PDB file of C-alpha atoms in Angstrom:
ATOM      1  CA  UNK A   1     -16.541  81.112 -21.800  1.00  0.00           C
ATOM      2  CA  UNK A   2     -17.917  84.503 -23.829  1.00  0.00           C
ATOM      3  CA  UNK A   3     -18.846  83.893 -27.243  1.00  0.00           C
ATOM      4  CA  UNK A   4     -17.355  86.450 -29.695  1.00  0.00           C
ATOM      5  CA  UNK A   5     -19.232  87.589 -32.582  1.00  0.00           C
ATOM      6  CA  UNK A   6     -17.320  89.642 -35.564  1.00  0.00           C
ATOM      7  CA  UNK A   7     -18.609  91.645 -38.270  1.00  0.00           C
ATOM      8  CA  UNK A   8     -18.652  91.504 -41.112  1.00  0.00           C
ATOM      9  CA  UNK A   9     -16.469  88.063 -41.576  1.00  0.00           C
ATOM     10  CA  UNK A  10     -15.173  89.347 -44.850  1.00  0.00           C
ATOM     11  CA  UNK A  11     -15.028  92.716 -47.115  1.00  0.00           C
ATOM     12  CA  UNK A  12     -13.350  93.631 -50.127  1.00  0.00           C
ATOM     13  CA  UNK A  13     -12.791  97.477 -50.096  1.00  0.00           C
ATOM     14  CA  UNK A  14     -11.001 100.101 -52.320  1.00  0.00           C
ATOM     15  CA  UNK A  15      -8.091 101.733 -51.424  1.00  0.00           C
ATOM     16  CA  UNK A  16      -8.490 104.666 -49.534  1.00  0.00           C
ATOM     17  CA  UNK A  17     -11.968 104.207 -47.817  1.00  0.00           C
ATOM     18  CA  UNK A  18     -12.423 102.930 -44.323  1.00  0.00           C
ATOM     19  CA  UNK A  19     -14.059 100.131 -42.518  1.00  0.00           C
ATOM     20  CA  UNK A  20     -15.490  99.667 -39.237  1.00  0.00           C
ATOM     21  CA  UNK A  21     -15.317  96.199 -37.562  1.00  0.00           C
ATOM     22  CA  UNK A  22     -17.646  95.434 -34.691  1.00  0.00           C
ATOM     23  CA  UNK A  23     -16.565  93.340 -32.090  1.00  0.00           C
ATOM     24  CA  UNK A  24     -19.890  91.878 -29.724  1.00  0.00           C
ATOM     25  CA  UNK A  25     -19.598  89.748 -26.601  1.00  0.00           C
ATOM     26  CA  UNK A  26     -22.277  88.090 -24.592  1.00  0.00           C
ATOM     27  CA  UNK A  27     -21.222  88.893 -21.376  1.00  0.00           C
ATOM     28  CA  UNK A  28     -19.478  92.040 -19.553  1.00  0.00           C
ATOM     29  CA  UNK A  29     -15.157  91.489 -19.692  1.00  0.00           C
ATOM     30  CA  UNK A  30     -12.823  93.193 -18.690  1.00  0.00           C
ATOM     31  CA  UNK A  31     -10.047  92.950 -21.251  1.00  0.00           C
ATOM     32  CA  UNK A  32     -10.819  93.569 -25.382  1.00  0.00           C
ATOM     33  CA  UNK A  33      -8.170  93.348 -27.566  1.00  0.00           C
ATOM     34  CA  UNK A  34      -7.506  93.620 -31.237  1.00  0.00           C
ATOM     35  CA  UNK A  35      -5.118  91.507 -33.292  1.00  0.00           C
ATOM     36  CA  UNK A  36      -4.185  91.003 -36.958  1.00  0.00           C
ATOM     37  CA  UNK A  37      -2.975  88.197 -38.361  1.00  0.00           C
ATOM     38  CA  UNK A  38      -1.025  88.111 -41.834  1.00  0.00           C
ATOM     39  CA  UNK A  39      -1.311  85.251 -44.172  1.00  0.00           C
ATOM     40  CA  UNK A  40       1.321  82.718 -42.422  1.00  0.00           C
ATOM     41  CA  UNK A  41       2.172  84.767 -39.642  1.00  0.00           C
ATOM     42  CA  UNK A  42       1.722  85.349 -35.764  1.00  0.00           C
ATOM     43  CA  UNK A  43      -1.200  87.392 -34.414  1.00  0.00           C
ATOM     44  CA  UNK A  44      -0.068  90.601 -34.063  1.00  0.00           C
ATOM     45  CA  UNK A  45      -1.153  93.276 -31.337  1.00  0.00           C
ATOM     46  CA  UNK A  46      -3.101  96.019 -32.263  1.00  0.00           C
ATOM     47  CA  UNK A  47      -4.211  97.712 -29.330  1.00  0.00           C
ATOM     48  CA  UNK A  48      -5.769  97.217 -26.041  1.00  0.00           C
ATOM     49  CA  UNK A  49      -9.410  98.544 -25.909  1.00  0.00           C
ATOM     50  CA  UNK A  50     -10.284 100.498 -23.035  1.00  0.00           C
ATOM     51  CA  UNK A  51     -13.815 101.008 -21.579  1.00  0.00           C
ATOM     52  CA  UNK A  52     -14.199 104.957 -21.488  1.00  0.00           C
ATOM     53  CA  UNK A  53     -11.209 105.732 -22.524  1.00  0.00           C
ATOM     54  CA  UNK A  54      -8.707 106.421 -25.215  1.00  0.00           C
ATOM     55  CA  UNK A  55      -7.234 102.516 -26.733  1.00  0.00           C
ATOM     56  CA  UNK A  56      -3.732 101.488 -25.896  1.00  0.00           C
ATOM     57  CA  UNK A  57      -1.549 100.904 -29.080  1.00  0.00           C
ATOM     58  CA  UNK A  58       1.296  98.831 -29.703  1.00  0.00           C
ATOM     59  CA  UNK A  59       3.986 100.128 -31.292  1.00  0.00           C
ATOM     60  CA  UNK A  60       3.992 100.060 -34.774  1.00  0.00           C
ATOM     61  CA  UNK A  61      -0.052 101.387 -34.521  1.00  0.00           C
ATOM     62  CA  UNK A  62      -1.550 104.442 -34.560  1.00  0.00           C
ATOM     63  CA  UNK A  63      -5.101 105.908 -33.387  1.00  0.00           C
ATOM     64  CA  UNK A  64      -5.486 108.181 -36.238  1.00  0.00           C
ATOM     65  CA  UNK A  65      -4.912 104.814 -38.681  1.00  0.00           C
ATOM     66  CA  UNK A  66      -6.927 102.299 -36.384  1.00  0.00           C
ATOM     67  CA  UNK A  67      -9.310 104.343 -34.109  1.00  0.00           C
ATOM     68  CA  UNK A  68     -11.208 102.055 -31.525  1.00  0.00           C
ATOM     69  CA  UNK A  69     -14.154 102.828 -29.650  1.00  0.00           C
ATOM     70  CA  UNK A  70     -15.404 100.859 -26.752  1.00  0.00           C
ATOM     71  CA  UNK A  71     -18.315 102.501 -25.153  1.00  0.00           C
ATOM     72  CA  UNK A  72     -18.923  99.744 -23.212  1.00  0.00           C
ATOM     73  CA  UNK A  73     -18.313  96.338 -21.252  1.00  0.00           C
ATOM     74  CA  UNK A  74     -19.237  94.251 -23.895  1.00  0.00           C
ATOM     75  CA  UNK A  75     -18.897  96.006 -27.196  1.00  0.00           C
ATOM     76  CA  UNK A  76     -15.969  97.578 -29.178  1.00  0.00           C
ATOM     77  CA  UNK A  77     -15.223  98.809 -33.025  1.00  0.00           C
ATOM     78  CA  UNK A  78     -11.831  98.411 -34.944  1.00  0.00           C
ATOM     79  CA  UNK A  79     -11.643 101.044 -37.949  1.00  0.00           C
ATOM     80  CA  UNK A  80      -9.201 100.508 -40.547  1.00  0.00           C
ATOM     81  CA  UNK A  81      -8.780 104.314 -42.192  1.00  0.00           C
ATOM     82  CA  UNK A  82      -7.685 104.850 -45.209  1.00  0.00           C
ATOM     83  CA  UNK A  83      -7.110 101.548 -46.562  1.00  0.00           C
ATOM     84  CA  UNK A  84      -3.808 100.453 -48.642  1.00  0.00           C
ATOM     85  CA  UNK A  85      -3.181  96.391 -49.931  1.00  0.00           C
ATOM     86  CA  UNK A  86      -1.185  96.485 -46.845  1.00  0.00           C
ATOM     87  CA  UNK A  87      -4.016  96.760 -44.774  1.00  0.00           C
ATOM     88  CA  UNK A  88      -5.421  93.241 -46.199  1.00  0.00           C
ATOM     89  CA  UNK A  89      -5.260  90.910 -43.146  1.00  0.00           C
ATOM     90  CA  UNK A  90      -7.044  89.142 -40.682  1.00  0.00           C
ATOM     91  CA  UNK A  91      -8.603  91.362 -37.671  1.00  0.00           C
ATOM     92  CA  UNK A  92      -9.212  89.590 -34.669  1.00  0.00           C
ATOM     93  CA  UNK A  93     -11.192  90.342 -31.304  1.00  0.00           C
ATOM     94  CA  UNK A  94     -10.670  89.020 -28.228  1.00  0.00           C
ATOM     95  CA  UNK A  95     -11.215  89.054 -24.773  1.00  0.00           C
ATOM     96  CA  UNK A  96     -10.365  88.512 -21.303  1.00  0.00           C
ATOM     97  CA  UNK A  97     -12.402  88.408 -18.346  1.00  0.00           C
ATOM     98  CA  UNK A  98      -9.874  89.073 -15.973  1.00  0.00           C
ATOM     99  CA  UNK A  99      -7.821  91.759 -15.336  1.00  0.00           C
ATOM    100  CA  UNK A 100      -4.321  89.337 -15.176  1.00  0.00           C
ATOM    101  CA  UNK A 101      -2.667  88.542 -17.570  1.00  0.00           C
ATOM    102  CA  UNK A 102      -2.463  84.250 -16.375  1.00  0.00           C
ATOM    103  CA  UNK A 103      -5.839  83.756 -17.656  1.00  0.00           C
ATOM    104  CA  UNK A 104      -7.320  82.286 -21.044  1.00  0.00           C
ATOM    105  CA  UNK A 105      -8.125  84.759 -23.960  1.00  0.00           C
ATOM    106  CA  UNK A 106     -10.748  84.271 -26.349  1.00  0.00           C
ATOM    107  CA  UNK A 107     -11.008  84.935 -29.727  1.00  0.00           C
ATOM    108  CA  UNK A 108     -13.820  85.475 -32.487  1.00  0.00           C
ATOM    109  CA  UNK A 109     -13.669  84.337 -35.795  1.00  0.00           C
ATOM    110  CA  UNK A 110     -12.092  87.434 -37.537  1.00  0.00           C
ATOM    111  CA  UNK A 111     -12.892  89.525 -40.631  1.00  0.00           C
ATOM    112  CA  UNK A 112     -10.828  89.028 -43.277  1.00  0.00           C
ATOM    113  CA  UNK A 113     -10.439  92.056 -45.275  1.00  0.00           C
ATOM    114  CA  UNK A 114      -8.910  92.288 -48.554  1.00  0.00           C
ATOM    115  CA  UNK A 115      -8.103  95.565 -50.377  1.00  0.00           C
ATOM    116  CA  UNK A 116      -7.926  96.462 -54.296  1.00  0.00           C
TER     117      UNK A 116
ATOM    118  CA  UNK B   1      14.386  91.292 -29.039  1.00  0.00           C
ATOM    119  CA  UNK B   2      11.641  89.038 -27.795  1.00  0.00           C
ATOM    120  CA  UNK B   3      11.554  86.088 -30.008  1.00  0.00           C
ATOM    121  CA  UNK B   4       8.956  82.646 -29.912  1.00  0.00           C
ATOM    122  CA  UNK B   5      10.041  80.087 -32.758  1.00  0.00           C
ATOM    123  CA  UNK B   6       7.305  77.154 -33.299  1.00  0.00           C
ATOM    124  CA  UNK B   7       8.560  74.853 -36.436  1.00  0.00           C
ATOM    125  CA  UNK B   8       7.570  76.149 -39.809  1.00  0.00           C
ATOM    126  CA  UNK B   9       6.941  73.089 -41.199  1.00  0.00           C
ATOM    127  CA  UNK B  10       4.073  71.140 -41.077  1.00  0.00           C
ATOM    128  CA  UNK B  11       4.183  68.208 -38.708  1.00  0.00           C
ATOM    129  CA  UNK B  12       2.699  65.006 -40.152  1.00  0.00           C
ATOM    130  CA  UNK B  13       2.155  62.233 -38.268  1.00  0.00           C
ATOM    131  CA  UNK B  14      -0.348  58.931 -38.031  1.00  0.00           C
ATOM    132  CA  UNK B  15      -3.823  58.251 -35.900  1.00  0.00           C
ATOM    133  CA  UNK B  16      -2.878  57.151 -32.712  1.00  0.00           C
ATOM    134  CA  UNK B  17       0.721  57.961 -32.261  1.00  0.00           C
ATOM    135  CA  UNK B  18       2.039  61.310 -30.098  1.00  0.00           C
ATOM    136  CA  UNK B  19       2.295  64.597 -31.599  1.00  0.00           C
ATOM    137  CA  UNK B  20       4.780  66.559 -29.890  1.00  0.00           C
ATOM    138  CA  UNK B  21       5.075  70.531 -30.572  1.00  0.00           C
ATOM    139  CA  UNK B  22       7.956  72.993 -29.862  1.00  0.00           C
ATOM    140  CA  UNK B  23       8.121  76.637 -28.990  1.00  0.00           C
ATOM    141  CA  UNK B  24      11.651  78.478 -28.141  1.00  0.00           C
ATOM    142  CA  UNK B  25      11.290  81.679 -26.679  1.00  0.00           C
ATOM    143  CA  UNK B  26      14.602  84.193 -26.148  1.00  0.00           C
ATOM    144  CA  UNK B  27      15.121  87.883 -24.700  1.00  0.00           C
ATOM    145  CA  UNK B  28      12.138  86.742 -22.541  1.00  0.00           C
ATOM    146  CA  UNK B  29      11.104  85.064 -18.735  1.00  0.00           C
ATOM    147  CA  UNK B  30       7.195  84.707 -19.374  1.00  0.00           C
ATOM    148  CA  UNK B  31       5.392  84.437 -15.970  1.00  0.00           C
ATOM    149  CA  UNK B  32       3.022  81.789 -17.829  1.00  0.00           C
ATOM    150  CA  UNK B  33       2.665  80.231 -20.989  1.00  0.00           C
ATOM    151  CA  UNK B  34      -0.859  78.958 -22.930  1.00  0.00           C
ATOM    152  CA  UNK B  35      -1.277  77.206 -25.699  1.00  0.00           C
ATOM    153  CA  UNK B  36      -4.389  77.625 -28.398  1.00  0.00           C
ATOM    154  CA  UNK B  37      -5.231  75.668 -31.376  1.00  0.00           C
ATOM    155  CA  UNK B  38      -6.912  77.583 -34.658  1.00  0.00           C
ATOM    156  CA  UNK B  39      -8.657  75.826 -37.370  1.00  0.00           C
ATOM    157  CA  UNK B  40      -8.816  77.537 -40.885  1.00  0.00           C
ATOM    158  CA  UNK B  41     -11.112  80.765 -40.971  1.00  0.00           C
ATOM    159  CA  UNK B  42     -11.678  80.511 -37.330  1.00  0.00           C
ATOM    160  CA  UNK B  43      -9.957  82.566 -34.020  1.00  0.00           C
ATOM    161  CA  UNK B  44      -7.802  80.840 -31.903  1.00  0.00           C
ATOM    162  CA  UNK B  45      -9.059  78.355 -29.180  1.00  0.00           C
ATOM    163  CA  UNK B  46      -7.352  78.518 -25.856  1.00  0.00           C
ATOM    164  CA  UNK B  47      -6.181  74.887 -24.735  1.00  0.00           C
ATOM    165  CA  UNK B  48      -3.921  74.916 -21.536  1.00  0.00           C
ATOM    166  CA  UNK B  49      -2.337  77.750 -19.466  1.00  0.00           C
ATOM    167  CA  UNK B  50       0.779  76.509 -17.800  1.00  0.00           C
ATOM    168  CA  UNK B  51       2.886  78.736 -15.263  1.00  0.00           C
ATOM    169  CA  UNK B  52       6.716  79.603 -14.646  1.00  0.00           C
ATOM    170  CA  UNK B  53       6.609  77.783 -11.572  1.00  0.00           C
ATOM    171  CA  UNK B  54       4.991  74.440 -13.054  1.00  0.00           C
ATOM    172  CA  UNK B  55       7.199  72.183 -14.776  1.00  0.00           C
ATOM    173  CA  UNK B  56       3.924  70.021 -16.389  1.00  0.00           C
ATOM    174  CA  UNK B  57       0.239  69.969 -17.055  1.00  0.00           C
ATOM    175  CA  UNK B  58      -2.259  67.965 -18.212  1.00  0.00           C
ATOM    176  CA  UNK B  59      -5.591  67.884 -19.466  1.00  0.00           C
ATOM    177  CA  UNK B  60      -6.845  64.814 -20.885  1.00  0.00           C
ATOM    178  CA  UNK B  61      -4.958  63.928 -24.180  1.00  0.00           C
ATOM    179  CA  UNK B  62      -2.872  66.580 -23.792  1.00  0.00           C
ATOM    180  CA  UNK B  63      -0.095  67.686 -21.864  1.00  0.00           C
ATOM    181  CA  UNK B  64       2.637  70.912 -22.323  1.00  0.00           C
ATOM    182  CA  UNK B  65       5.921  71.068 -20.274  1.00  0.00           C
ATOM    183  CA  UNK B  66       7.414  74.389 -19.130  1.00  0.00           C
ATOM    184  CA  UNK B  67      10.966  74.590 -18.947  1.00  0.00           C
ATOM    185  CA  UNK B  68      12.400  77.695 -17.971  1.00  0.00           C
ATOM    186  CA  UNK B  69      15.801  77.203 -18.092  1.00  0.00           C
ATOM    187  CA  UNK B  70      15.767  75.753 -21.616  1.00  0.00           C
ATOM    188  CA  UNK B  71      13.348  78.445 -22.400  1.00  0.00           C
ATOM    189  CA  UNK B  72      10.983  75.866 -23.840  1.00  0.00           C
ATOM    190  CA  UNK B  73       7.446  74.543 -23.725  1.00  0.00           C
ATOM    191  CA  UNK B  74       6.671  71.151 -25.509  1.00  0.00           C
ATOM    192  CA  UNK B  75       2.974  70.414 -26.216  1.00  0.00           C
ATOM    193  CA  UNK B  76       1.754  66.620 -26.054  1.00  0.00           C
ATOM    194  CA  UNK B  77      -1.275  65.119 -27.906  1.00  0.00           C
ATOM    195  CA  UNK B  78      -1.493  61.084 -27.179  1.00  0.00           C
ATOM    196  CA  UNK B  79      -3.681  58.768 -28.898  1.00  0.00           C
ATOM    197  CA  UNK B  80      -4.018  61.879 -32.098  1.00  0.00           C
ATOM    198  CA  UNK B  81      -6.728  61.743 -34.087  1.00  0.00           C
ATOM    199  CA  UNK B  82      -7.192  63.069 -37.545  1.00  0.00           C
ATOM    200  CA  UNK B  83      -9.633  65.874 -35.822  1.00  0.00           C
ATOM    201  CA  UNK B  84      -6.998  67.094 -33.631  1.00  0.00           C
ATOM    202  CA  UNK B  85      -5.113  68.279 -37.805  1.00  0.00           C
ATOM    203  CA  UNK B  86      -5.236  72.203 -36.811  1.00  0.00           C
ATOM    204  CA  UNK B  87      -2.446  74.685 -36.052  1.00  0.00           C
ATOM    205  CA  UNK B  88      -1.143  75.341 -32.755  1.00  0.00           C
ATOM    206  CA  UNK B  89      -0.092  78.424 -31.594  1.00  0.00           C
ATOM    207  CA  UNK B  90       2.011  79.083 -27.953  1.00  0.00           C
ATOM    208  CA  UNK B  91       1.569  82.304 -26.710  1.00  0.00           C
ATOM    209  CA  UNK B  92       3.627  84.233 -23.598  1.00  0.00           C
ATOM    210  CA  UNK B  93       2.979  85.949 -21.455  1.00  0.00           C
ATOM    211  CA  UNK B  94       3.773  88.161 -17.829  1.00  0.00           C
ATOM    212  CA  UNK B  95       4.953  91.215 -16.022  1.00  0.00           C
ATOM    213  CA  UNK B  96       3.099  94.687 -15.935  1.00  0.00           C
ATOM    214  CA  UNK B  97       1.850  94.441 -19.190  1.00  0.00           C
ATOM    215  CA  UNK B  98      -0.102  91.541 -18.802  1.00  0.00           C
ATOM    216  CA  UNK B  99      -0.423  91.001 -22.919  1.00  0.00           C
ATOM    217  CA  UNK B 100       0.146  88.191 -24.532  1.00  0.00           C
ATOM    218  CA  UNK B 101       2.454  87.489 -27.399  1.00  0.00           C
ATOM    219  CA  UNK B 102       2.023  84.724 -30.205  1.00  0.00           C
ATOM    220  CA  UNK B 103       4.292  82.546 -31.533  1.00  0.00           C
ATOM    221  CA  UNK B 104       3.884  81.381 -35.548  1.00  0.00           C
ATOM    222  CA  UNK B 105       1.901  78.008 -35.154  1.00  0.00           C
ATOM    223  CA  UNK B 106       3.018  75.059 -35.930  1.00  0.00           C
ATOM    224  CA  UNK B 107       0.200  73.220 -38.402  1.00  0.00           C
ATOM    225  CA  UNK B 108      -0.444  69.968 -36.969  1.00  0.00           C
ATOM    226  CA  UNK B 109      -2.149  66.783 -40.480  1.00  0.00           C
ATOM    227  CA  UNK B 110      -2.947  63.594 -38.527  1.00  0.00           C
ATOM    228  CA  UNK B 111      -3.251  60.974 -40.626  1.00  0.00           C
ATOM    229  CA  UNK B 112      -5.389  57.908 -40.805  1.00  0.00           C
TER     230      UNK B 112
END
């Protein structure tokens, strides 16, 4: 199965700056997602990243607050702009090599961001 | 709304015995079902995918049910051992939109 790798695995940032999350994968997928998970809770869908194109969000998220880039098969960023305490949560990539939905998803480890 | 309910509570139970998990789902008719475990500070491990049309599965010490007219999946672990102490999370999934959505996890302590 593809191994995930996250980065960083943790931050502590200041309200109102940004962070970029990078998202690698050792082999070409189809499917890259982004979650967060809140202390306690379900994982939550961000968005769907798209290779070459613009990331589907879920409702409830929006590009101009979490822009995504995925220039490729095997790479994709998560930005968290302009960052409240609200923002502090687990991010979570993951992937799936197939384009149906009946097939396992993988996850990495996460970042775990907290915000002052 | 779409709606997955795994207990809250922690289930506790002793080496060797069954642990048996629950997720309710409502507002929804998944095509399939999986099942992942997460340890602490780590993503979510898938386990076992299990589809509308299959009523069990199995894969080695464990074993989920899929019952679609209850609109519930139970997941078995036989013979537990205090390694298997993780939460579980059920996830659904199906249609167009091929995403999957998580249920709360259900944090498994095994016991010596």
């Amino acid at each position: 199965s593809a191994v995930i790798s996250q980065k960083p695995s943790r931050d502590i940032c200041q309200r109102g700056t940004s962070l970029t999350i990078q998202c690698q994968v050792d082999s070409q997928v189809t499917m890259m997602f982004w979650y967060r998970q809140q202390p306690g809770q379900s994982l939550t869908l961000i968005a769907t990243a798209n290779q070459g194109s613009e990331a589907t969000y879920e409702s409830g998220f929006v590009i101009d607050k979490f822009p995504i880039s995925r220039p490729n098969l095997t790479f994709s960023t998560l930005t968290v702009s302009n960052m409240s305490p609200e923002d502090s949560s687990i991010y979570l990539c993951s992937v799936r090599e197939g384009g149906t939905g009946n097939q396992p998803q993988h996850f990495g480890d996460g970042t775990r961001l907290s915000i002052l | 709304s779409q709606k997955i309910e795994q207990n809250s509570e922690a289930l506790n139970i002793q080496e060797g015995k069954t642990a048996t998990l629950t997720c309710n789902y409502t507002n929804y008719s998944p095509a399939y079902l999986q099942w992942y475990r997460q340890d602490p500070g780590r993503g979510p491990v898938f386990l076992l995918l299990i589809r509308e049309n299959e009523k069990e599965k199995r894969k080695e010490r464990l074993k989920v049910t899929f019952d679609t007219t209850l609109k519930q999946s139970l997941f078995h672990i036989t013979a537990s051992q205090p390694a298997d102490s993780a939460t579980y999370l059920c996830a659904l999934g199906g249609g167009t939109a091929s995403k999957l959505t998580f249920g709360t996890g259900t944090r498994l302590q095994v016991t010596l």
